[in-house]
């Protein structure tokens, strides 16, 4: 079922190399498609499938723990998963929601610890429930993180379109976060091609967008100037649907979907460092 991930990578390919690679993946001819995992096995399976990097999804991590997303309640679960994902030989970016604290130094300390565990990047969002953070305060958090973990790729998320609030401030927020030291700008919720094109052209940093069913394809996003396309909680939601479908197939006596990994496949995947 799975192929060994990291083919072609030297055995000495360490955390610093993964971080350098992650930065470079945002500046190549093709944009980076970053699938989002919610536990070690989903991340390892994506790595084995050939994706050059993986991210985490705060929705998946939170929901798997029985907690709501974007509520700042999964700091421990997120940190524990990040430490496990340091075993992978490809770069990993961790979704930190809003940083799990309003204190810039506490957010920076967490980011520094994740970088030390082998994480190559993080997401930091400026959404606060149904509101937007003060951009100056958010810029202060980004600066604190970069001072403590200067090589960590900080993807600064601008939630104006995600929350459908104050679209006009999108570029100003992106500029402030860029000046604060961010390495990428993430504007989830962008669907209209002209909006993507305009923001990608105006932002100096690589633009990250969220793939949404019914929205632009990866190829279309690439043509519009996006440099990174994330799947967010889509894969987690698809896995939940597949779980229910498989259970119903067993109940109804229908054939199971093809391609389900065996017990040994999964054992080999999690043992394959």
mmCIF file of C-alpha atoms in Angstrom:
data_model
loop_
_atom_site.group_PDB
_atom_site.id
_atom_site.type_symbol
_atom_site.label_atom_id
_atom_site.label_comp_id
_atom_site.label_asym_id
_atom_site.label_seq_id
_atom_site.Cartn_x
_atom_site.Cartn_y
_atom_site.Cartn_z
ATOM 1 C CA UNK A 1 0.000 0.000 0.000
ATOM 2 C CA UNK A 2 2.600 2.537 1.066
ATOM 3 C CA UNK A 3 5.933 3.409 -0.478
ATOM 4 C CA UNK A 4 8.833 4.383 1.742
ATOM 5 C CA UNK A 5 8.873 8.130 2.248
ATOM 6 C CA UNK A 6 12.002 10.209 1.978
ATOM 7 C CA UNK A 7 13.393 8.295 -1.000
ATOM 8 C CA UNK A 8 16.527 9.963 -2.247
ATOM 9 C CA UNK A 9 17.118 11.850 0.985
ATOM 10 C CA UNK A 10 20.447 11.211 2.682
ATOM 11 C CA UNK A 11 20.439 9.575 6.080
ATOM 12 C CA UNK A 12 21.938 12.773 7.519
ATOM 13 C CA UNK A 13 18.974 14.859 6.329
ATOM 14 C CA UNK A 14 18.236 16.537 9.658
ATOM 15 C CA UNK A 15 15.940 19.207 11.092
ATOM 16 C CA UNK A 16 17.949 22.125 9.708
ATOM 17 C CA UNK A 17 17.878 20.585 6.233
ATOM 18 C CA UNK A 18 14.112 20.037 6.479
ATOM 19 C CA UNK A 19 13.601 23.670 7.465
ATOM 20 C CA UNK A 20 15.730 24.906 4.562
ATOM 21 C CA UNK A 21 13.837 22.616 2.202
ATOM 22 C CA UNK A 22 10.492 23.861 3.497
ATOM 23 C CA UNK A 23 11.450 27.475 2.812
ATOM 24 C CA UNK A 24 12.638 26.571 -0.685
ATOM 25 C CA UNK A 25 9.395 24.727 -1.519
ATOM 26 C CA UNK A 26 7.623 28.111 -1.499
ATOM 27 C CA UNK A 27 9.922 29.556 -4.159
ATOM 28 C CA UNK A 28 9.880 26.968 -6.934
ATOM 29 C CA UNK A 29 8.230 26.880 -10.349
ATOM 30 C CA UNK A 30 5.287 24.936 -8.966
ATOM 31 C CA UNK A 31 3.372 25.939 -5.837
ATOM 32 C CA UNK A 32 3.521 23.694 -2.792
ATOM 33 C CA UNK A 33 0.432 21.550 -2.242
ATOM 34 C CA UNK A 34 0.481 21.032 1.524
ATOM 35 C CA UNK A 35 -1.899 18.295 2.728
ATOM 36 C CA UNK A 36 -2.952 18.592 6.352
ATOM 37 C CA UNK A 37 -2.737 15.640 8.741
ATOM 38 C CA UNK A 38 -4.257 15.210 12.183
ATOM 39 C CA UNK A 39 -2.081 12.486 13.740
ATOM 40 C CA UNK A 40 1.208 10.699 13.177
ATOM 41 C CA UNK A 41 -0.182 7.958 10.936
ATOM 42 C CA UNK A 42 -2.057 10.303 8.588
ATOM 43 C CA UNK A 43 1.100 12.423 8.253
ATOM 44 C CA UNK A 44 3.307 9.383 7.640
ATOM 45 C CA UNK A 45 0.863 8.040 5.035
ATOM 46 C CA UNK A 46 0.942 11.368 3.193
ATOM 47 C CA UNK A 47 4.719 11.369 3.325
ATOM 48 C CA UNK A 48 4.800 7.837 1.943
ATOM 49 C CA UNK A 49 2.455 8.910 -0.844
ATOM 50 C CA UNK A 50 5.175 11.279 -2.030
ATOM 51 C CA UNK A 51 4.137 14.681 -0.711
ATOM 52 C CA UNK A 52 7.311 16.686 -0.018
ATOM 53 C CA UNK A 53 5.919 18.297 3.154
ATOM 54 C CA UNK A 54 2.867 18.032 5.381
ATOM 55 C CA UNK A 55 0.986 20.372 7.673
ATOM 56 C CA UNK A 56 -1.374 19.748 10.541
ATOM 57 C CA UNK A 57 -5.010 20.781 10.732
ATOM 58 C CA UNK A 58 -6.230 22.361 13.950
ATOM 59 C CA UNK A 59 -9.741 21.124 13.174
ATOM 60 C CA UNK A 60 -8.527 17.520 12.963
ATOM 61 C CA UNK A 61 -6.314 17.734 16.046
ATOM 62 C CA UNK A 62 -9.057 19.397 18.093
ATOM 63 C CA UNK A 63 -11.917 17.193 16.908
ATOM 64 C CA UNK A 64 -9.868 14.023 17.418
ATOM 65 C CA UNK A 65 -9.396 15.128 21.033
ATOM 66 C CA UNK A 66 -13.112 15.863 21.423
ATOM 67 C CA UNK A 67 -12.546 19.609 21.586
ATOM 68 C CA UNK A 68 -13.694 22.556 19.435
ATOM 69 C CA UNK A 69 -11.401 24.142 16.885
ATOM 70 C CA UNK A 70 -10.020 27.679 17.237
ATOM 71 C CA UNK A 71 -10.850 27.774 20.942
ATOM 72 C CA UNK A 72 -7.256 27.618 22.192
ATOM 73 C CA UNK A 73 -7.873 24.362 24.070
ATOM 74 C CA UNK A 74 -5.453 21.986 22.337
ATOM 75 C CA UNK A 75 -2.029 23.357 23.171
ATOM 76 C CA UNK A 76 -0.883 20.108 24.801
ATOM 77 C CA UNK A 77 -2.301 17.898 22.037
ATOM 78 C CA UNK A 78 -0.719 20.076 19.350
ATOM 79 C CA UNK A 79 2.692 20.109 21.035
ATOM 80 C CA UNK A 80 2.631 16.331 21.603
ATOM 81 C CA UNK A 81 1.741 15.689 17.961
ATOM 82 C CA UNK A 82 4.480 18.061 16.797
ATOM 83 C CA UNK A 83 7.070 16.105 18.773
ATOM 84 C CA UNK A 84 5.912 12.864 17.148
ATOM 85 C CA UNK A 85 5.994 14.384 13.678
ATOM 86 C CA UNK A 86 9.628 15.293 14.212
ATOM 87 C CA UNK A 87 10.288 11.616 13.416
ATOM 88 C CA UNK A 88 9.327 12.199 9.789
ATOM 89 C CA UNK A 89 12.092 12.897 7.306
ATOM 90 C CA UNK A 90 10.084 15.508 5.418
ATOM 91 C CA UNK A 91 9.289 19.063 6.593
ATOM 92 C CA UNK A 92 6.280 19.546 8.867
ATOM 93 C CA UNK A 93 4.313 22.726 9.514
ATOM 94 C CA UNK A 94 2.134 22.897 12.636
ATOM 95 C CA UNK A 95 -1.118 24.825 12.945
ATOM 96 C CA UNK A 96 -0.934 26.760 16.225
ATOM 97 C CA UNK A 97 -4.360 28.420 15.886
ATOM 98 C CA UNK A 98 -3.791 31.871 17.469
ATOM 99 C CA UNK A 99 -0.798 30.640 19.475
ATOM 100 C CA UNK A 100 -2.705 29.394 22.547
ATOM 101 C CA UNK A 101 -1.850 32.586 24.428
ATOM 102 C CA UNK A 102 -2.150 36.362 24.155
ATOM 103 C CA UNK A 103 1.361 36.741 25.611
ATOM 104 C CA UNK A 104 3.869 37.036 22.736
ATOM 105 C CA UNK A 105 6.638 35.465 24.813
ATOM 106 C CA UNK A 106 4.542 32.410 25.636
ATOM 107 C CA UNK A 107 3.707 31.915 21.968
ATOM 108 C CA UNK A 108 7.376 32.413 21.095
ATOM 109 C CA UNK A 109 8.488 29.876 23.714
ATOM 110 C CA UNK A 110 6.129 27.276 22.251
ATOM 111 C CA UNK A 111 7.365 28.007 18.730
ATOM 112 C CA UNK A 112 10.976 27.716 19.875
ATOM 113 C CA UNK A 113 10.261 24.336 21.486
ATOM 114 C CA UNK A 114 8.583 23.080 18.308
ATOM 115 C CA UNK A 115 11.518 24.225 16.192
ATOM 116 C CA UNK A 116 13.867 22.371 18.537
ATOM 117 C CA UNK A 117 11.780 19.205 18.075
ATOM 118 C CA UNK A 118 12.270 19.340 14.296
ATOM 119 C CA UNK A 119 9.224 21.312 13.125
ATOM 120 C CA UNK A 120 9.947 23.411 10.019
ATOM 121 C CA UNK A 121 7.056 25.859 10.137
ATOM 122 C CA UNK A 122 3.954 27.088 11.955
ATOM 123 C CA UNK A 123 0.682 28.830 11.159
ATOM 124 C CA UNK A 124 -0.463 31.735 13.335
ATOM 125 C CA UNK A 125 -3.944 33.111 12.702
ATOM 126 C CA UNK A 126 -5.234 36.587 13.466
ATOM 127 C CA UNK A 127 -8.828 35.446 13.894
ATOM 128 C CA UNK A 128 -10.155 35.615 17.449
ATOM 129 C CA UNK A 129 -13.431 33.753 17.489
ATOM 130 C CA UNK A 130 -15.717 35.857 15.313
ATOM 131 C CA UNK A 131 -13.428 38.883 15.418
ATOM 132 C CA UNK A 132 -10.017 39.932 14.134
ATOM 133 C CA UNK A 133 -6.985 40.601 16.296
ATOM 134 C CA UNK A 134 -5.439 44.022 16.466
ATOM 135 C CA UNK A 135 -2.838 43.788 13.677
ATOM 136 C CA UNK A 136 -0.166 45.576 15.702
ATOM 137 C CA UNK A 137 -0.572 43.065 18.524
ATOM 138 C CA UNK A 138 -0.459 40.184 16.046
ATOM 139 C CA UNK A 139 2.685 41.635 14.481
ATOM 140 C CA UNK A 140 4.229 41.730 17.956
ATOM 141 C CA UNK A 141 3.585 38.002 18.363
ATOM 142 C CA UNK A 142 5.203 37.261 15.009
ATOM 143 C CA UNK A 143 8.251 39.331 15.896
ATOM 144 C CA UNK A 144 8.631 37.544 19.225
ATOM 145 C CA UNK A 145 8.452 34.170 17.491
ATOM 146 C CA UNK A 146 11.083 35.101 14.910
ATOM 147 C CA UNK A 147 13.403 36.404 17.606
ATOM 148 C CA UNK A 148 13.248 33.071 19.454
ATOM 149 C CA UNK A 149 13.094 30.794 16.383
ATOM 150 C CA UNK A 150 14.529 32.775 13.448
ATOM 151 C CA UNK A 151 14.687 29.869 10.974
ATOM 152 C CA UNK A 152 11.133 28.669 11.608
ATOM 153 C CA UNK A 153 8.823 29.367 8.657
ATOM 154 C CA UNK A 154 6.048 31.564 10.082
ATOM 155 C CA UNK A 155 2.917 31.497 7.952
ATOM 156 C CA UNK A 156 0.885 34.519 9.060
ATOM 157 C CA UNK A 157 -2.794 33.859 8.550
ATOM 158 C CA UNK A 158 -5.064 36.782 7.691
ATOM 159 C CA UNK A 159 -8.651 35.820 8.506
ATOM 160 C CA UNK A 160 -10.481 38.687 6.805
ATOM 161 C CA UNK A 161 -11.989 36.449 4.120
ATOM 162 C CA UNK A 162 -12.365 33.385 6.356
ATOM 163 C CA UNK A 163 -14.465 35.395 8.824
ATOM 164 C CA UNK A 164 -15.866 37.655 6.094
ATOM 165 C CA UNK A 165 -14.778 40.742 8.011
ATOM 166 C CA UNK A 166 -13.015 43.906 6.871
ATOM 167 C CA UNK A 167 -11.734 42.605 3.534
ATOM 168 C CA UNK A 168 -10.242 46.033 2.900
ATOM 169 C CA UNK A 169 -7.663 45.523 5.666
ATOM 170 C CA UNK A 170 -6.238 42.335 4.124
ATOM 171 C CA UNK A 171 -3.247 43.908 2.403
ATOM 172 C CA UNK A 172 -2.462 46.249 5.284
ATOM 173 C CA UNK A 173 -2.447 43.294 7.672
ATOM 174 C CA UNK A 174 -0.254 41.306 5.295
ATOM 175 C CA UNK A 175 2.189 44.208 5.095
ATOM 176 C CA UNK A 176 2.379 44.514 8.888
ATOM 177 C CA UNK A 177 2.977 40.807 9.333
ATOM 178 C CA UNK A 178 5.595 40.813 6.591
ATOM 179 C CA UNK A 179 7.413 43.701 8.274
ATOM 180 C CA UNK A 180 7.242 41.800 11.577
ATOM 181 C CA UNK A 181 9.210 38.899 10.056
ATOM 182 C CA UNK A 182 6.617 36.501 8.647
ATOM 183 C CA UNK A 183 7.780 34.181 5.871
ATOM 184 C CA UNK A 184 4.418 33.608 4.202
ATOM 185 C CA UNK A 185 0.897 35.041 4.177
ATOM 186 C CA UNK A 186 -2.143 32.744 4.422
ATOM 187 C CA UNK A 187 -5.545 34.108 3.373
ATOM 188 C CA UNK A 188 -8.052 31.253 3.718
ATOM 189 C CA UNK A 189 -11.476 31.787 2.213
ATOM 190 C CA UNK A 190 -10.277 33.317 -1.067
ATOM 191 C CA UNK A 191 -12.400 31.902 -3.884
ATOM 192 C CA UNK A 192 -12.774 34.600 -6.533
ATOM 193 C CA UNK A 193 -9.948 34.483 -9.075
ATOM 194 C CA UNK A 194 -9.582 38.265 -9.198
ATOM 195 C CA UNK A 195 -9.194 38.440 -5.411
ATOM 196 C CA UNK A 196 -6.496 35.750 -5.483
ATOM 197 C CA UNK A 197 -4.664 37.426 -8.361
ATOM 198 C CA UNK A 198 -4.820 40.887 -6.765
ATOM 199 C CA UNK A 199 -3.608 39.759 -3.347
ATOM 200 C CA UNK A 200 -0.891 37.492 -4.740
ATOM 201 C CA UNK A 201 0.434 40.383 -6.835
ATOM 202 C CA UNK A 202 0.374 42.844 -3.942
ATOM 203 C CA UNK A 203 1.881 40.659 -1.224
ATOM 204 C CA UNK A 204 5.674 40.418 -1.230
ATOM 205 C CA UNK A 205 5.701 37.033 0.523
ATOM 206 C CA UNK A 206 4.472 33.668 -0.817
ATOM 207 C CA UNK A 207 0.672 33.587 -0.733
ATOM 208 C CA UNK A 208 -0.959 30.526 0.859
ATOM 209 C CA UNK A 209 -4.580 29.746 -0.025
ATOM 210 C CA UNK A 210 -7.052 27.103 1.103
ATOM 211 C CA UNK A 211 -8.402 24.543 -1.344
ATOM 212 C CA UNK A 212 -12.189 24.358 -1.096
ATOM 213 C CA UNK A 213 -14.436 22.026 -3.095
ATOM 214 C CA UNK A 214 -16.077 24.044 -5.833
ATOM 215 C CA UNK A 215 -13.374 26.697 -5.745
ATOM 216 C CA UNK A 216 -10.274 27.044 -7.919
ATOM 217 C CA UNK A 217 -8.208 23.948 -8.619
ATOM 218 C CA UNK A 218 -4.549 23.688 -7.701
ATOM 219 C CA UNK A 219 -3.608 24.498 -11.292
ATOM 220 C CA UNK A 220 -5.923 27.515 -11.312
ATOM 221 C CA UNK A 221 -4.560 28.784 -7.995
ATOM 222 C CA UNK A 222 -1.041 28.404 -9.380
ATOM 223 C CA UNK A 223 -1.909 30.447 -12.471
ATOM 224 C CA UNK A 224 -3.317 33.172 -10.213
ATOM 225 C CA UNK A 225 -0.055 33.466 -8.288
ATOM 226 C CA UNK A 226 -0.587 31.343 -5.163
ATOM 227 C CA UNK A 227 2.607 29.689 -3.926
ATOM 228 C CA UNK A 228 1.117 27.278 -1.385
ATOM 229 C CA UNK A 229 -2.230 25.481 -1.348
ATOM 230 C CA UNK A 230 -3.416 23.843 1.870
ATOM 231 C CA UNK A 231 -6.215 21.319 2.333
ATOM 232 C CA UNK A 232 -7.112 22.426 5.875
ATOM 233 C CA UNK A 233 -9.610 20.111 7.575
ATOM 234 C CA UNK A 234 -10.759 18.524 4.297
ATOM 235 C CA UNK A 235 -8.758 15.299 4.614
ATOM 236 C CA UNK A 236 -9.855 14.790 8.224
ATOM 237 C CA UNK A 237 -13.490 15.288 7.249
ATOM 238 C CA UNK A 238 -13.051 12.899 4.320
ATOM 239 C CA UNK A 239 -11.556 10.297 6.672
ATOM 240 C CA UNK A 240 -14.530 10.593 9.022
ATOM 241 C CA UNK A 241 -16.899 10.086 6.085
ATOM 242 C CA UNK A 242 -14.883 7.082 4.866
ATOM 243 C CA UNK A 243 -14.992 5.546 8.360
ATOM 244 C CA UNK A 244 -18.776 5.743 8.478
ATOM 245 C CA UNK A 245 -19.068 4.426 4.916
ATOM 246 C CA UNK A 246 -16.885 1.414 5.724
ATOM 247 C CA UNK A 247 -18.906 0.632 8.853
ATOM 248 C CA UNK A 248 -22.127 0.849 6.854
ATOM 249 C CA UNK A 249 -20.677 -1.432 4.172
ATOM 250 C CA UNK A 250 -19.885 -4.063 6.821
ATOM 251 C CA UNK A 251 -23.365 -3.667 8.305
ATOM 252 C CA UNK A 252 -25.076 -3.918 4.925
ATOM 253 C CA UNK A 253 -22.926 -6.724 3.551
ATOM 254 C CA UNK A 254 -21.579 -4.545 0.742
ATOM 255 C CA UNK A 255 -18.000 -4.717 -0.579
ATOM 256 C CA UNK A 256 -15.551 -2.462 1.185
ATOM 257 C CA UNK A 257 -13.783 0.265 -0.794
ATOM 258 C CA UNK A 258 -10.561 -0.816 -2.474
ATOM 259 C CA UNK A 259 -7.170 0.266 -1.193
ATOM 260 C CA UNK A 260 -7.724 -0.118 2.542
ATOM 261 C CA UNK A 261 -4.288 -0.741 4.123
ATOM 262 C CA UNK A 262 -3.753 -3.972 5.994
ATOM 263 C CA UNK A 263 -2.826 -4.315 9.646
ATOM 264 C CA UNK A 264 0.760 -5.003 8.590
ATOM 265 C CA UNK A 265 0.773 -1.957 6.304
ATOM 266 C CA UNK A 266 -0.057 0.324 9.213
ATOM 267 C CA UNK A 267 2.418 -1.389 11.539
ATOM 268 C CA UNK A 268 5.158 -0.942 8.961
ATOM 269 C CA UNK A 269 4.202 2.669 8.393
ATOM 270 C CA UNK A 270 4.447 3.749 12.021
ATOM 271 C CA UNK A 271 7.656 1.749 12.567
ATOM 272 C CA UNK A 272 9.330 3.284 9.510
ATOM 273 C CA UNK A 273 11.391 6.145 10.900
#
